[in-house]
Amino acid sequence: MRLFTFQRAASLEQAVSAPPQAAFLAGGTNLVDLMKIEVLNPALVVDLSRLQLRQIEVRDGALQIGALASNTAVAEHPEVRGRAPGLSEALLSGASPQLRNAATVGGNLLQRTRCAYYRDLATRCNKREPGSGCDALEGWTRMHAILGTSDQCIASHPSDMCVALYALDATVRVRGPDGERELAVSDLHLLPGAHPEREFSLPPGELITAVRVPLGDLSARSRYVKVRDRQSYAFALTSCAAAVQMEGGVIRSARFALGGVGTKPWRVPEAERSLQGERATRETFARAAEIALQGAKPRRDNAFKVELAKRTAVRALMLSAGAPP
Amino acid sequence: MSNEVGKPYPRADGRAKVTGQARYSYEWPVAGIAYGVLVTSGVARGRITAIDARAAEREPGVIAVLSPSTAMKLPGDVSPADGGDRVVQALQDDRVLYSNQPVAVAIADTFERALHAAGLVRVRVEPAPFTVRIEDELHAAFPYDARGQPADHQRGDVEAALRRAEHKLEAEYETPPEIHSPLEPHATLAVWNGDRLTVYDATQGIFGVRKKLARAFAVPPGNVRVITKFVGGGFGCKGSAWSHVLIAALAAKQLGRPVKIALTRPQMFGMVGGRPLTRQKISAAATSEGKLTALRHESTSTTSRFDDFLEPAALVSRHQYKCDNLETKQRLVRLDIGTPTYMRAPGESSGSFALESAIDELAHELGIDPIDFRLNNYAEVDPAEGKPFSSKSLRRCYELGAERFGWQKRTRRPELVARAGKLVGTGMATASYPANFTRASALARMNPDGTVLVQSGAVDIGGGTYTVMAQVAAETLGVPYESVKFDLGDTEMPEAPRSGGSITAASVASAVEAACRALREKLSALRAPPDAPVEARGEAAPSEERKKYALHSFGAQFAEVEVDPELGMVRVTRMVGAFAGGRILNARLARSQFIGGMVWGIGMALHEHAVYDEKLGRIMTRDLADYHVPAHKDVVAIDPIFIAVEKDEIVDPVGVKGIGEIGITGAAAAIANAVFNATGKRIRSLPITPDKLL
Amino acid sequence: MEFPPGPCLLAFCAAPPHFEEAFRAELRGLGAPLLALTPATGTFFGADDEPRAVGPQPELWRLHRAGRAALTVVLLDERHRVRLRREAPEAEGTLLAAVRSAGRAVRSAPRGIGRRELLLNSLAVALGAAVLQACAASRPISVQQESGAAPGLLDVTLVVNGQRRALRVEPRVVLLDALRENLGLTGAKKGCDMGQCGACTVLVDGQRMNSCLKLVAQLDGASVTTIEGLARGDELHPMQQAFIQRDALQCGYCTPGQILSAVALLREGKLGDDDEIRERMSGNLCRCGAYPNILAAIKDVAGSV
């Protein structure tokens, strides 16, 4: 780790007025990890951990979650478990209890990819060093993305929580020097395109302060399914957060987002719309999954993800549809 | 004589370990210590043309950066000291031979400073062509002897028998490269005092390390002391001194202060061994009644360009089943990789996957129950050479295991049994591992207060050496276990072999028994109770008698799996292993060893795979998030049972066979056979990951 | 205040010395704290602690039989035998220079005890005992430092196993290394150094966390429990006892992390079935495969609560 200056932010205002090159530190499970292997090397680290941003409450029909609430606290909160179980399941399927105790919601939203090439300074990576090349393209791609990729980057998004937040139409509140704004969580993460080094739509100095998850029938039926190489403590090969609302024996509305397969969590509105008015059967869901996987560009080691992602989506949708009202 | 052997005493070093008092190599408090962190190559092959350490050396607290151009030349001989020793890279020349090879070391006054400095060192390598693909070098595969047995061995005429066969099987199996991944990274702390060197090293073999260091630094072995009181797992990768051991000692000498180096977790992938890739082929023939008439087992494994090491997967077929026409072949292929090494049950674990899967395939095709098929071909004498077994209780193992497991006789096609949406399957396999024994010595001392100290320079890698040797000593001396303390892990103690190859219990227990018998004789010759300590030494070595027998442990493995039919995830829901390992020294600790081996079987079957990027020649699964070993949720009900006393007076004086490795043999095959039973899919290439079952 | 085990450096100065940050590196290199004495004052200075006053030590001064030199430095080894005694000439001036010189001399000192050392040993035994006694009677005060903390170093106070420990470290130091290398608490283990194995698990404010990913800088005032803090004297914590009884360990390297994780797990409450326990312990890898016995140990303790 390079030497850096460490500052504790005593207030949100102080944090927000930090210089643009400052890195914000919350739980440290992602930032400290990447600083140790010198993938990220901020000269200034601003510690947010003393800020009062840990609230988890229900207000105006939505979950209001402070950016510094720990993954554990959110996953186990009765309102989350009861009214957005898919979010709880997603959180509990990620990492380990130790990591979840330290990791925050804000940090989870902004976590970096797990790509083994990104994390290896001896290989070429366009995200680390723009224009240097990508050794993953011709390399070991089992854990990489098949959707949202470019010829510059195929790194998959590693978060489970984000997949659930996408499916639940969550929004993110952000504060910057110019004040506060709210954006859809799906607008937070950028596709790699020609600039994989640009990962977030937040300009420097903007801080996530809270996440808002609308609650209702859909969120109450949400579920999360994760497929991985080990029973626990492993990143997803594929995953899916799904929420299906039934009425009169047919689907009234549905949401589903895919994990493990995209450079960001993957949600295709057309696939969701195709489910409206249909019966909740494997075939229906398989057709929707097919739509969601359109445009997939598999590589040598991850071609299986196309089929596996479809099946994962079907499983999550079936679980959600069968969930009690 | 008290009956202390066999009793399930809790681990003697348990208290030290659960309180955090047990000291591992990196943790010894030494004044003036400096921290070393290795710099490794990102290039797979070539010559170092320049090393720019200026930025590193400018950092606060950095003492030095040593590289082939600045490191001292080792005055002695760095070539392997014996067959168990390996060729290492100790900054002595500018060659890069594999990716992740050490090429420099940064030394600083704190760990953080050394780690950062290592990252600042710029190494320029002129690259050379390389390959890590076995396909590229198969044409150059060569025969290689292993364990003193010739690479090729034939009995009868396999080719003719295959031609005549009523039923034939020809199948290829593959086990991937694996990495031992003990929880404790390799670590060496070196302290010089003039020309005397003390080393605290995370090793399985302190005398091997001593020999290597003495040779390399051209000092008498008596000048080198190696101390290893506790080591955090070995499984074979700490069985020889790797590059960092020499580099730590070199740095300490050159800088005139103690230096300690621990490998980072990514550095443990490539430079400290692993199990190599094996490509195996089984050709077998059987009659309709299920009698094997031909068995050919061919195996090719990979090694580095600079040091030959063979994974002897075909050997298992020489000992497992009765067959008049038997052939085994071992081939080796050199690639631009780090040298592999012994990894828990080398040969038998990888070979039993192929053999026991093939047997299962044959049994299935013939509609014969897998256990019955194996009993039909039970070897009463060693198939390869016709020698009698010193002891063999395999029939009893099949019986006990089947009963404990609730094995349903299987004669038909796999029935797809479902349980809560998952497919359920069962499978079994034979387990076997040689009962090795080598020279060892021990010292026993009776104090005037009646307490006893026994010493041998063995290492306890988790098998319970601290405990069981005290039990052997107590029983031999006829004193209570509580009055005996067994100490180990110091080259000032009598010489013992490296811990591995399931060899420690047999060899060291025999030496302990000899020392205690000698002590007993000395004591009985005294007229009055002694007022000073009385000491005796003992040595044990393999008898000539052993050569006339085949010496193995045997067992039967059973596994049940649940498979998600759509998503492909496999979970081993229960395992039973029934083992016969000679005399069991401590039932509680033995059970843990068997469990450990069986858990390794789960990892081998479902999780472990060190993946190489072929273009870069580099292992890309370089941490514990990408290289999976079983986590707690992967391990459900593991139930080993064992025959408490399998009498064997030939294998060694105490009748112990060693049980650290047999638990993994046959386990992966039992699981793979269970997956077939559940799904109808035969997977011949490990690990069995969800994508293979879609 | 406790006199820590291990070597100690004594400095006899004519006037109170000026403390510098560079001392820390030298003391760390020597593996020894410093006791700096003037006829009227005494200050105890560890590599990572705040300096604390221990009061003047007239007995030590008497034993020292101060010579002409303005500055005498004596290094005692872990058994309080004199290993080195240097009277710093005027040219060496500062205490730092004298300490550095002592350090160099130690590193090149030949083995063996010479006659000179034997003579000094008798002095040292008395000296050592007096030092111990003196330090036992000390009380901590804050020391005014003219220059303050060197740029880039942070002052952090942790309460480790109930004891206040002051650290002065670079911001990049993580809790795991602070425990193992700075505070001598090697119970927490480094398995991967990147949050993937759980061997470094400790309790921070009661919650289990991977200490390898926690910057000490964030933990000022935090309470940390390590494996060394579980037992009460000789009496083992029930979880430690259960691990021994069930043989829930083999090589022992993952064991401290497993035990602390298990203790935290039980405190988290809502213990479900066996599979739930397995899931919630999955952040602690055990390569030896002791999992079934670990589960049994946890259930033993849970059942007895």
PDB file of C-alpha atoms in Angstrom, chain B residues 10-11 13-15 17-24 26-27 31-33 35 59-60 109-113 115-116 179-185 193 196 230-233 235 256-257 260 265-266 343-344 460-463 571 588-589 591-593 595-597 599-600 608 623-627 629-638, chain C residues 7 25 28-31 107-111 153 170 172-174 177-178 180-182 184 186-194 196-199 227-228 231 233-236 240-241 243-256 258-259 275-279 281-282 284-295 298:
ATOM      1  CA  PRO B  10      -7.525 -34.798  23.514  1.00  0.00           C
ATOM      2  CA  ARG B  11      -4.748 -33.137  21.589  1.00  0.00           C
ATOM      3  CA  ASP B  13      -1.137 -29.066  21.984  1.00  0.00           C
ATOM      4  CA  GLY B  14      -4.823 -28.187  21.933  1.00  0.00           C
ATOM      5  CA  ARG B  15      -4.583 -25.663  24.686  1.00  0.00           C
ATOM      6  CA  LYS B  17      -3.631 -23.611  19.814  1.00  0.00           C
ATOM      7  CA  VAL B  18      -6.981 -22.490  21.192  1.00  0.00           C
ATOM      8  CA  THR B  19      -5.412 -19.755  23.303  1.00  0.00           C
ATOM      9  CA  GLY B  20      -3.234 -18.329  20.556  1.00  0.00           C
ATOM     10  CA  GLN B  21      -0.065 -19.284  22.421  1.00  0.00           C
ATOM     11  CA  ALA B  22       1.198 -21.670  19.762  1.00  0.00           C
ATOM     12  CA  ARG B  23       3.945 -19.905  17.844  1.00  0.00           C
ATOM     13  CA  TYR B  24       4.192 -20.327  14.102  1.00  0.00           C
ATOM     14  CA  TYR B  26       6.668 -15.821  11.446  1.00  0.00           C
ATOM     15  CA  GLU B  27       5.692 -15.149  15.041  1.00  0.00           C
ATOM     16  CA  ALA B  31      15.148  -8.454  18.305  1.00  0.00           C
ATOM     17  CA  GLY B  32      16.234  -6.423  15.322  1.00  0.00           C
ATOM     18  CA  ILE B  33      14.037  -8.277  12.854  1.00  0.00           C
ATOM     19  CA  TYR B  35      10.846  -7.779   7.022  1.00  0.00           C
ATOM     20  CA  GLU B  59      11.227   4.729   0.465  1.00  0.00           C
ATOM     21  CA  PRO B  60      11.476   5.329   4.221  1.00  0.00           C
ATOM     22  CA  ASP B 109      11.942  -2.227   8.940  1.00  0.00           C
ATOM     23  CA  THR B 110       8.195  -2.816   8.785  1.00  0.00           C
ATOM     24  CA  PHE B 111       6.046  -5.198   6.784  1.00  0.00           C
ATOM     25  CA  GLU B 112       4.077  -2.404   5.106  1.00  0.00           C
ATOM     26  CA  ARG B 113       7.266  -0.732   3.937  1.00  0.00           C
ATOM     27  CA  LEU B 115       5.478  -4.829   0.793  1.00  0.00           C
ATOM     28  CA  HIS B 116       5.233  -1.422  -0.831  1.00  0.00           C
ATOM     29  CA  ILE B 179      -2.498 -26.074  -5.129  1.00  0.00           C
ATOM     30  CA  HIS B 180      -2.116 -27.238  -1.536  1.00  0.00           C
ATOM     31  CA  SER B 181      -3.207 -23.889  -0.048  1.00  0.00           C
ATOM     32  CA  PRO B 182      -2.527 -24.489   3.640  1.00  0.00           C
ATOM     33  CA  LEU B 183      -3.912 -21.646   5.766  1.00  0.00           C
ATOM     34  CA  GLU B 184      -0.436 -20.658   6.933  1.00  0.00           C
ATOM     35  CA  PRO B 185       1.595 -19.123   4.125  1.00  0.00           C
ATOM     36  CA  ASN B 193      25.337 -15.466  14.618  1.00  0.00           C
ATOM     37  CA  ARG B 196      25.847 -20.217  12.813  1.00  0.00           C
ATOM     38  CA  PHE B 230       3.960 -25.509  15.013  1.00  0.00           C
ATOM     39  CA  VAL B 231       3.140 -25.343  11.346  1.00  0.00           C
ATOM     40  CA  GLY B 232      -0.150 -24.258   9.849  1.00  0.00           C
ATOM     41  CA  GLY B 233      -0.764 -27.114   7.445  1.00  0.00           C
ATOM     42  CA  PHE B 235      -0.041 -31.440   2.896  1.00  0.00           C
ATOM     43  CA  GLY B 256      23.782  -8.625   9.045  1.00  0.00           C
ATOM     44  CA  ARG B 257      20.424  -8.740  10.759  1.00  0.00           C
ATOM     45  CA  LYS B 260      11.742 -12.912   8.050  1.00  0.00           C
ATOM     46  CA  ARG B 265      -1.201 -15.704  -0.691  1.00  0.00           C
ATOM     47  CA  PRO B 266      -0.858 -15.051  -4.457  1.00  0.00           C
ATOM     48  CA  MET B 343       0.295 -33.311  -2.542  1.00  0.00           C
ATOM     49  CA  ARG B 344      -1.821 -35.339  -0.167  1.00  0.00           C
ATOM     50  CA  ASP B 460       3.403 -32.083  13.865  1.00  0.00           C
ATOM     51  CA  ILE B 461       1.466 -30.878  10.832  1.00  0.00           C
ATOM     52  CA  GLY B 462      -1.851 -31.452  12.539  1.00  0.00           C
ATOM     53  CA  GLY B 463      -1.841 -35.217  12.791  1.00  0.00           C
ATOM     54  CA  ARG B 571     -23.613 -30.981  -2.733  1.00  0.00           C
ATOM     55  CA  ARG B 588     -10.089 -39.165  18.472  1.00  0.00           C
ATOM     56  CA  LEU B 589      -7.198 -37.785  16.454  1.00  0.00           C
ATOM     57  CA  ARG B 591     -10.983 -39.709  13.208  1.00  0.00           C
ATOM     58  CA  SER B 592      -9.967 -36.118  12.525  1.00  0.00           C
ATOM     59  CA  GLN B 593      -7.328 -37.252  10.046  1.00  0.00           C
ATOM     60  CA  ILE B 595     -12.298 -36.570   8.082  1.00  0.00           C
ATOM     61  CA  GLY B 596      -9.603 -34.221   6.814  1.00  0.00           C
ATOM     62  CA  GLY B 597      -8.763 -36.552   3.958  1.00  0.00           C
ATOM     63  CA  VAL B 599     -12.977 -33.273   3.013  1.00  0.00           C
ATOM     64  CA  TRP B 600     -10.026 -32.980   0.658  1.00  0.00           C
ATOM     65  CA  GLU B 608     -10.132 -27.311  -6.872  1.00  0.00           C
ATOM     66  CA  ASP B 623      -6.096 -16.377  -4.208  1.00  0.00           C
ATOM     67  CA  LEU B 624      -8.636 -18.181  -2.042  1.00  0.00           C
ATOM     68  CA  ALA B 625     -11.583 -16.484  -3.723  1.00  0.00           C
ATOM     69  CA  ASP B 626     -10.675 -17.856  -7.137  1.00  0.00           C
ATOM     70  CA  TYR B 627      -9.052 -21.114  -6.044  1.00  0.00           C
ATOM     71  CA  VAL B 629     -11.211 -25.204  -1.217  1.00  0.00           C
ATOM     72  CA  PRO B 630     -14.241 -26.531   0.668  1.00  0.00           C
ATOM     73  CA  ALA B 631     -15.882 -24.033   2.999  1.00  0.00           C
ATOM     74  CA  HIS B 632     -17.950 -25.085   5.978  1.00  0.00           C
ATOM     75  CA  LYS B 633     -21.226 -25.223   4.071  1.00  0.00           C
ATOM     76  CA  ASP B 634     -19.706 -27.666   1.600  1.00  0.00           C
ATOM     77  CA  VAL B 635     -19.107 -30.233   4.315  1.00  0.00           C
ATOM     78  CA  VAL B 636     -22.114 -31.942   5.801  1.00  0.00           C
ATOM     79  CA  ALA B 637     -22.009 -35.375   7.372  1.00  0.00           C
ATOM     80  CA  ILE B 638     -18.552 -36.967   7.228  1.00  0.00           C
TER      81      ILE B 638
ATOM     82  CA  PRO C   7      15.128  -6.299  26.004  1.00  0.00           C
ATOM     83  CA  ALA C  25      12.218   2.929  14.000  1.00  0.00           C
ATOM     84  CA  ARG C  28      11.495  -1.317  16.702  1.00  0.00           C
ATOM     85  CA  GLY C  29      14.671  -2.483  15.061  1.00  0.00           C
ATOM     86  CA  LEU C  30      16.217  -3.191  18.426  1.00  0.00           C
ATOM     87  CA  GLY C  31      13.041  -4.785  19.694  1.00  0.00           C
ATOM     88  CA  ARG C 107      23.935  -6.145  15.318  1.00  0.00           C
ATOM     89  CA  SER C 108      27.622  -6.684  14.903  1.00  0.00           C
ATOM     90  CA  ALA C 109      28.288  -7.934  18.428  1.00  0.00           C
ATOM     91  CA  PRO C 110      30.051 -11.287  18.550  1.00  0.00           C
ATOM     92  CA  ARG C 111      28.428 -14.176  20.325  1.00  0.00           C
ATOM     93  CA  LEU C 153       1.986   9.095  11.594  1.00  0.00           C
ATOM     94  CA  GLU C 170       1.504   4.919   9.467  1.00  0.00           C
ATOM     95  CA  ARG C 172      -1.621   2.153   5.999  1.00  0.00           C
ATOM     96  CA  VAL C 173      -1.241  -0.223   8.949  1.00  0.00           C
ATOM     97  CA  VAL C 174      -4.146  -2.641   9.298  1.00  0.00           C
ATOM     98  CA  ASP C 177      -0.413  -6.309  11.523  1.00  0.00           C
ATOM     99  CA  ALA C 178      -0.766  -3.867  14.423  1.00  0.00           C
ATOM    100  CA  ARG C 180       0.858  -9.198  15.395  1.00  0.00           C
ATOM    101  CA  GLU C 181       3.848  -6.961  14.800  1.00  0.00           C
ATOM    102  CA  ASN C 182       3.347  -3.909  16.971  1.00  0.00           C
ATOM    103  CA  GLY C 184       3.028  -8.835  20.020  1.00  0.00           C
ATOM    104  CA  THR C 186       0.163 -13.179  17.388  1.00  0.00           C
ATOM    105  CA  GLY C 187      -3.049 -15.108  18.057  1.00  0.00           C
ATOM    106  CA  ALA C 188      -4.803 -13.494  15.095  1.00  0.00           C
ATOM    107  CA  LYS C 189      -3.380 -15.170  12.004  1.00  0.00           C
ATOM    108  CA  LYS C 190      -2.565 -13.954   8.523  1.00  0.00           C
ATOM    109  CA  GLY C 191      -3.874 -16.499   6.022  1.00  0.00           C
ATOM    110  CA  CYS C 192      -4.520 -14.458   2.931  1.00  0.00           C
ATOM    111  CA  ASP C 193      -4.330 -10.789   3.953  1.00  0.00           C
ATOM    112  CA  MET C 194      -7.318  -9.972   1.773  1.00  0.00           C
ATOM    113  CA  GLN C 196     -10.867 -14.431   1.897  1.00  0.00           C
ATOM    114  CA  CYS C 197     -10.068 -16.925   4.638  1.00  0.00           C
ATOM    115  CA  GLY C 198     -11.162 -15.562   8.023  1.00  0.00           C
ATOM    116  CA  ALA C 199      -8.020 -16.600   9.894  1.00  0.00           C
ATOM    117  CA  ILE C 227      -8.064 -14.937  21.103  1.00  0.00           C
ATOM    118  CA  GLU C 228      -5.669 -13.962  23.850  1.00  0.00           C
ATOM    119  CA  ALA C 231      -9.627 -17.099  28.603  1.00  0.00           C
ATOM    120  CA  GLY C 233      -6.323 -16.568  33.451  1.00  0.00           C
ATOM    121  CA  ASP C 234      -6.081 -20.339  33.374  1.00  0.00           C
ATOM    122  CA  GLU C 235      -9.785 -20.827  32.870  1.00  0.00           C
ATOM    123  CA  LEU C 236     -10.596 -21.398  29.237  1.00  0.00           C
ATOM    124  CA  GLN C 240     -12.026 -23.020  23.664  1.00  0.00           C
ATOM    125  CA  GLN C 241     -12.794 -25.965  25.899  1.00  0.00           C
ATOM    126  CA  PHE C 243     -12.837 -27.057  20.553  1.00  0.00           C
ATOM    127  CA  ILE C 244     -10.353 -29.171  22.495  1.00  0.00           C
ATOM    128  CA  GLN C 245     -12.937 -31.747  23.535  1.00  0.00           C
ATOM    129  CA  ARG C 246     -14.358 -32.136  20.033  1.00  0.00           C
ATOM    130  CA  ASP C 247     -10.927 -31.947  18.398  1.00  0.00           C
ATOM    131  CA  ALA C 248     -12.221 -29.077  16.294  1.00  0.00           C
ATOM    132  CA  LEU C 249      -8.715 -28.291  15.140  1.00  0.00           C
ATOM    133  CA  GLN C 250      -5.667 -29.951  13.573  1.00  0.00           C
ATOM    134  CA  CYS C 251      -2.819 -27.673  12.546  1.00  0.00           C
ATOM    135  CA  GLY C 252      -4.391 -24.903  14.620  1.00  0.00           C
ATOM    136  CA  TYR C 253      -3.771 -21.999  12.277  1.00  0.00           C
ATOM    137  CA  CYS C 254      -7.406 -21.192  11.546  1.00  0.00           C
ATOM    138  CA  THR C 255      -8.406 -21.975  15.117  1.00  0.00           C
ATOM    139  CA  PRO C 256      -8.271 -18.543  16.790  1.00  0.00           C
ATOM    140  CA  GLN C 258     -12.805 -19.993  14.139  1.00  0.00           C
ATOM    141  CA  ILE C 259     -13.264 -19.641  17.883  1.00  0.00           C
ATOM    142  CA  ASP C 275     -26.997 -25.859   7.953  1.00  0.00           C
ATOM    143  CA  GLU C 276     -27.526 -22.342   9.217  1.00  0.00           C
ATOM    144  CA  ILE C 277     -24.503 -22.691  11.497  1.00  0.00           C
ATOM    145  CA  ARG C 278     -22.423 -24.007   8.613  1.00  0.00           C
ATOM    146  CA  GLU C 279     -23.498 -21.099   6.446  1.00  0.00           C
ATOM    147  CA  MET C 281     -19.296 -20.076   9.769  1.00  0.00           C
ATOM    148  CA  SER C 282     -18.390 -20.264   6.099  1.00  0.00           C
ATOM    149  CA  ASN C 284     -13.661 -19.211   8.231  1.00  0.00           C
ATOM    150  CA  LEU C 285     -11.817 -21.651   5.994  1.00  0.00           C
ATOM    151  CA  CYS C 286     -10.203 -24.744   7.466  1.00  0.00           C
ATOM    152  CA  ARG C 287      -7.906 -26.547   5.064  1.00  0.00           C
ATOM    153  CA  CYS C 288      -7.403 -29.413   7.487  1.00  0.00           C
ATOM    154  CA  GLY C 289     -11.121 -30.089   7.175  1.00  0.00           C
ATOM    155  CA  ALA C 290     -12.092 -29.945  10.834  1.00  0.00           C
ATOM    156  CA  TYR C 291     -15.526 -28.597   9.958  1.00  0.00           C
ATOM    157  CA  PRO C 292     -17.678 -31.414  11.343  1.00  0.00           C
ATOM    158  CA  ASN C 293     -15.918 -31.172  14.689  1.00  0.00           C
ATOM    159  CA  ILE C 294     -16.156 -27.382  14.672  1.00  0.00           C
ATOM    160  CA  LEU C 295     -19.902 -27.691  14.207  1.00  0.00           C
ATOM    161  CA  ILE C 298     -20.388 -24.903  18.543  1.00  0.00           C
TER     162      ILE C 298
END
